[in-house]
JSON list of C-alpha atoms in Angstrom, two decimals:
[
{"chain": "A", "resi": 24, "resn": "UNK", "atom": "CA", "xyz": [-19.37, -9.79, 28.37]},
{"chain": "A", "resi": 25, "resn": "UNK", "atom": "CA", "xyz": [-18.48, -9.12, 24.73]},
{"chain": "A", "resi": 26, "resn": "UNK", "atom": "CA", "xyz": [-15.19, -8.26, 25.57]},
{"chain": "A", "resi": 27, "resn": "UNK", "atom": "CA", "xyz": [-13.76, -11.24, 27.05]},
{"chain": "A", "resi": 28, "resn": "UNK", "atom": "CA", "xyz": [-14.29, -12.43, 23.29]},
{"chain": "A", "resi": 29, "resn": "UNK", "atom": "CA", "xyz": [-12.65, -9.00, 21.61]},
{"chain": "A", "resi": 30, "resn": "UNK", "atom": "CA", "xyz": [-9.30, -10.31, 19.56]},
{"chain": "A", "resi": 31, "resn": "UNK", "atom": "CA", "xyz": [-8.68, -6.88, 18.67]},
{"chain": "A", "resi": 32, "resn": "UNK", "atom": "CA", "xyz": [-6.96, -4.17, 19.28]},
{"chain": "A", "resi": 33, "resn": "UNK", "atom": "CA", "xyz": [-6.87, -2.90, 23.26]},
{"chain": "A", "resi": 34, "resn": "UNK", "atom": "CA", "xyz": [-8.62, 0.33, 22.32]},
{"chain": "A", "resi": 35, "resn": "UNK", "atom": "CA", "xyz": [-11.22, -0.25, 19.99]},
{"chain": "A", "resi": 36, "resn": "UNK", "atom": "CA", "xyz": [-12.02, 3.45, 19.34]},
{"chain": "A", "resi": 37, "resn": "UNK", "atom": "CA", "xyz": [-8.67, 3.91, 18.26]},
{"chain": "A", "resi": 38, "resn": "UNK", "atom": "CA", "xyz": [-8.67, 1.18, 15.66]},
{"chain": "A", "resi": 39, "resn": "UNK", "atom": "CA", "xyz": [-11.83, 2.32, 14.21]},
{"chain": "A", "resi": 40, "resn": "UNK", "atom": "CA", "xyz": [-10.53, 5.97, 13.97]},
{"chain": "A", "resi": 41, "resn": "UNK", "atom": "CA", "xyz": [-7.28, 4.06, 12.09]},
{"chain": "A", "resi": 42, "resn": "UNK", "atom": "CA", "xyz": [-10.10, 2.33, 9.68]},
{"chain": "A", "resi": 43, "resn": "UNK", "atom": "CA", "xyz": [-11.88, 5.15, 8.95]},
{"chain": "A", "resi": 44, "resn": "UNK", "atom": "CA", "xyz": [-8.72, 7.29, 7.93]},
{"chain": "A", "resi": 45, "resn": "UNK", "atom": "CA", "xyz": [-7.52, 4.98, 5.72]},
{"chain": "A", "resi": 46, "resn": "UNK", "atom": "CA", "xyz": [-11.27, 4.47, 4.03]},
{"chain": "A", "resi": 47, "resn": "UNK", "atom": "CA", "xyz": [-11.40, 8.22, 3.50]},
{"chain": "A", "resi": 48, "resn": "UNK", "atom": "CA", "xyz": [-7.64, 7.83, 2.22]},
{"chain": "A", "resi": 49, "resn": "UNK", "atom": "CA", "xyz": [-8.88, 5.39, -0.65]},
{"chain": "A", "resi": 50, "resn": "UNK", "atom": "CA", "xyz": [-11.27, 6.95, -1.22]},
{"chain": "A", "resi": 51, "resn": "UNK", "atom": "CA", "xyz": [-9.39, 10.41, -2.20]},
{"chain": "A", "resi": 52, "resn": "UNK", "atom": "CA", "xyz": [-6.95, 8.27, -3.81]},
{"chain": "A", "resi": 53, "resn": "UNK", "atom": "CA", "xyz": [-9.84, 6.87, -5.92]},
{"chain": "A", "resi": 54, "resn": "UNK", "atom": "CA", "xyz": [-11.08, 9.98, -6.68]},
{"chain": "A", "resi": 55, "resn": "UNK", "atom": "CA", "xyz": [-8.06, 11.40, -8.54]},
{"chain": "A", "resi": 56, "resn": "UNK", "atom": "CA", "xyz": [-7.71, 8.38, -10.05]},
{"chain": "A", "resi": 57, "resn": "UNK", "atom": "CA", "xyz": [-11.48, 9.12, -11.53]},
{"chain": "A", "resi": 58, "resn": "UNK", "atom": "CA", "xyz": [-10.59, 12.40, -12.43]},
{"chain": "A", "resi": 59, "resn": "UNK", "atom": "CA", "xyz": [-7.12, 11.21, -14.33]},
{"chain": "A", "resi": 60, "resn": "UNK", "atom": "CA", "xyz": [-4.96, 13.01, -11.98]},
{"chain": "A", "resi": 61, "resn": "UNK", "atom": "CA", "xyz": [-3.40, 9.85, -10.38]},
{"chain": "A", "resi": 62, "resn": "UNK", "atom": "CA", "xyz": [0.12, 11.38, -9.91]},
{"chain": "A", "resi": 63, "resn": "UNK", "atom": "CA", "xyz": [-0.79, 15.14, -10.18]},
{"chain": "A", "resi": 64, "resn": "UNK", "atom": "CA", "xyz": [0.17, 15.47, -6.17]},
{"chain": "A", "resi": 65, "resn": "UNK", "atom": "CA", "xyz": [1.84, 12.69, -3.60]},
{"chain": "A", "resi": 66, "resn": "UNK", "atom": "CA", "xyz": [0.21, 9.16, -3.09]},
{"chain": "A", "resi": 67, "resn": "UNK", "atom": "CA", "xyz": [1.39, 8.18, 0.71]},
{"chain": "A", "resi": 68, "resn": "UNK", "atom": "CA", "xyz": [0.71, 4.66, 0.49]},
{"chain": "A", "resi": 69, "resn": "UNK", "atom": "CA", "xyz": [1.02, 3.73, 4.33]},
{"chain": "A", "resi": 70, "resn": "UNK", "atom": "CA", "xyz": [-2.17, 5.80, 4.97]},
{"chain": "A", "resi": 71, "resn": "UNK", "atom": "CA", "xyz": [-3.62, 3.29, 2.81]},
{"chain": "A", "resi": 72, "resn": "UNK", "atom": "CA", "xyz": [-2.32, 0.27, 3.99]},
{"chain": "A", "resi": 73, "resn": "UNK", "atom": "CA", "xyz": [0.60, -1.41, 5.35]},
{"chain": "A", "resi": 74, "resn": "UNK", "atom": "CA", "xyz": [3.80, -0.56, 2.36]},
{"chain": "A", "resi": 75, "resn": "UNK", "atom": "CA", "xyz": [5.78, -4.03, 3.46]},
{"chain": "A", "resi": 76, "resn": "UNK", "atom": "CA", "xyz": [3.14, -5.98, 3.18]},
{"chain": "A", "resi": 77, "resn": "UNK", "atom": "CA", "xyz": [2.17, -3.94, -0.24]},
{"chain": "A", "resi": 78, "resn": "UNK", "atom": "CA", "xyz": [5.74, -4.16, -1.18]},
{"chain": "A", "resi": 79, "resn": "UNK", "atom": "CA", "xyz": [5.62, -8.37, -0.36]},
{"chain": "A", "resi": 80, "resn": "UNK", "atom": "CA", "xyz": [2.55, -8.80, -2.54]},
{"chain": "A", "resi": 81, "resn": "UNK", "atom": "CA", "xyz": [3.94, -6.87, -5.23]},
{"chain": "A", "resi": 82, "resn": "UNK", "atom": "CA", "xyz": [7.65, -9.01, -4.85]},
{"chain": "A", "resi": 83, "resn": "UNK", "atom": "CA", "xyz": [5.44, -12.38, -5.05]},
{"chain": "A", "resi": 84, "resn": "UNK", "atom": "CA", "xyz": [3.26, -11.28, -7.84]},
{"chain": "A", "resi": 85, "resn": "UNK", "atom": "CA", "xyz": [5.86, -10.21, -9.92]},
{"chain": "A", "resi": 86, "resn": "UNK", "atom": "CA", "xyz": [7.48, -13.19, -9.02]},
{"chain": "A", "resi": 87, "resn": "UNK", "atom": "CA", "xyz": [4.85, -15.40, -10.23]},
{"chain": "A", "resi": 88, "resn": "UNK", "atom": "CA", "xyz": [4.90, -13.30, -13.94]},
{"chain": "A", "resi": 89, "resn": "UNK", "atom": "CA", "xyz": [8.51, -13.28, -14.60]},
{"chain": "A", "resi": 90, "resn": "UNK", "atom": "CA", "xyz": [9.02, -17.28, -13.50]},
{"chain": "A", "resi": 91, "resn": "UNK", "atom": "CA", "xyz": [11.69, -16.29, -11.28]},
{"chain": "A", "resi": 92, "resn": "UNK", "atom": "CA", "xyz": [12.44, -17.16, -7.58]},
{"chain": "A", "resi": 93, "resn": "UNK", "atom": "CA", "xyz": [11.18, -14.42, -4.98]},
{"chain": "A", "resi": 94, "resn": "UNK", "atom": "CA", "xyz": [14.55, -14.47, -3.68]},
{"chain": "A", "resi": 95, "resn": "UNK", "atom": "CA", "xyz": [16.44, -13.10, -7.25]},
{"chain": "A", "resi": 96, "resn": "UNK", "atom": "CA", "xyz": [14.09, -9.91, -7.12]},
{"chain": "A", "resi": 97, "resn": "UNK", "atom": "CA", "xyz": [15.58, -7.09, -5.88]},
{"chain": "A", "resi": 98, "resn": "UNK", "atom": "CA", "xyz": [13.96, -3.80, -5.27]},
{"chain": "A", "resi": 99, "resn": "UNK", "atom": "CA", "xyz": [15.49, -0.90, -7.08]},
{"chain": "A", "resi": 100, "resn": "UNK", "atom": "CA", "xyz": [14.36, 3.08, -6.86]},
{"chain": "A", "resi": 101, "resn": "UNK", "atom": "CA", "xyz": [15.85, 5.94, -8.63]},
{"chain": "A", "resi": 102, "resn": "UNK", "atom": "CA", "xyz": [14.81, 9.21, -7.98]},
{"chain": "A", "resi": 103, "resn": "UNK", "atom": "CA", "xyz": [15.25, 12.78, -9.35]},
{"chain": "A", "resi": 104, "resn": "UNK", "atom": "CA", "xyz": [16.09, 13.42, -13.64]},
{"chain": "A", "resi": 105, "resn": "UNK", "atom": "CA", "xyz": [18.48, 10.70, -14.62]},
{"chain": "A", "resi": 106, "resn": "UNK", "atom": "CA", "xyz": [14.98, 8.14, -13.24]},
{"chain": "A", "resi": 107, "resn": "UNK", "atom": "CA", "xyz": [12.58, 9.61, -16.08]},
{"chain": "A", "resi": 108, "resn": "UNK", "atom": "CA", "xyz": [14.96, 8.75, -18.65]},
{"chain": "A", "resi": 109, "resn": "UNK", "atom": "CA", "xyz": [15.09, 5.27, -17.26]},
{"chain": "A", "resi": 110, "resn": "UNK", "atom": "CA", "xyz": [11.49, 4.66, -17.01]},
{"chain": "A", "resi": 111, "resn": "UNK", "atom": "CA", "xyz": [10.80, 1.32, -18.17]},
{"chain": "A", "resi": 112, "resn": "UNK", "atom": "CA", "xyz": [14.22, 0.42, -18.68]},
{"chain": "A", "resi": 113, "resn": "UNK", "atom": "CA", "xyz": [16.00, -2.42, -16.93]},
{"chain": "A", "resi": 114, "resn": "UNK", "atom": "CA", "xyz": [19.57, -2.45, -15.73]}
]
């Protein structure tokens, strides 16, 4: 039978209910981004995708632009006031 060949997940039902949230999830993402409103309320990336691999794409990419080792970046966040008056600005 077909599922002596399945490499998936145990449960397939499951795994399609997980790909069809996070297709409805881009989706409404894309759809503020359409409308301009990209940051008007809360992105939650992980119902997109998976953030550390996000996160490890980003790291290599940015990696590849600045001609620097992977292992010299370091990931920095700031939130609250004193971050939007250090937008763009490196330490």
């Amino acid at each position: 039978p077909w599922s002596d060949k399945w490499e998936g997940p145990e449960s397939p039902p499951i795994w399609l209910q997980a790909v069809v949230k996070k297709k409805l999830a881009i989706d409404a993402w894309l759809d503020t981004v359409e409308r301009g409103q990209t940051l008007a309320s809360p992105v939650y990336p992980s119902s997109m995708f998976n953030p550390s691999v996000f996160l490890n794409a980003l790291r290599q990419q940015t990696a590849r632009q600045s001609k620097v080792a992977v292992d010299e970046l370091k990931l920095v966040c700031q939130w609250g006031d004193s971050a939007r008056s250090s937008v763009g600005a490196l330490p």
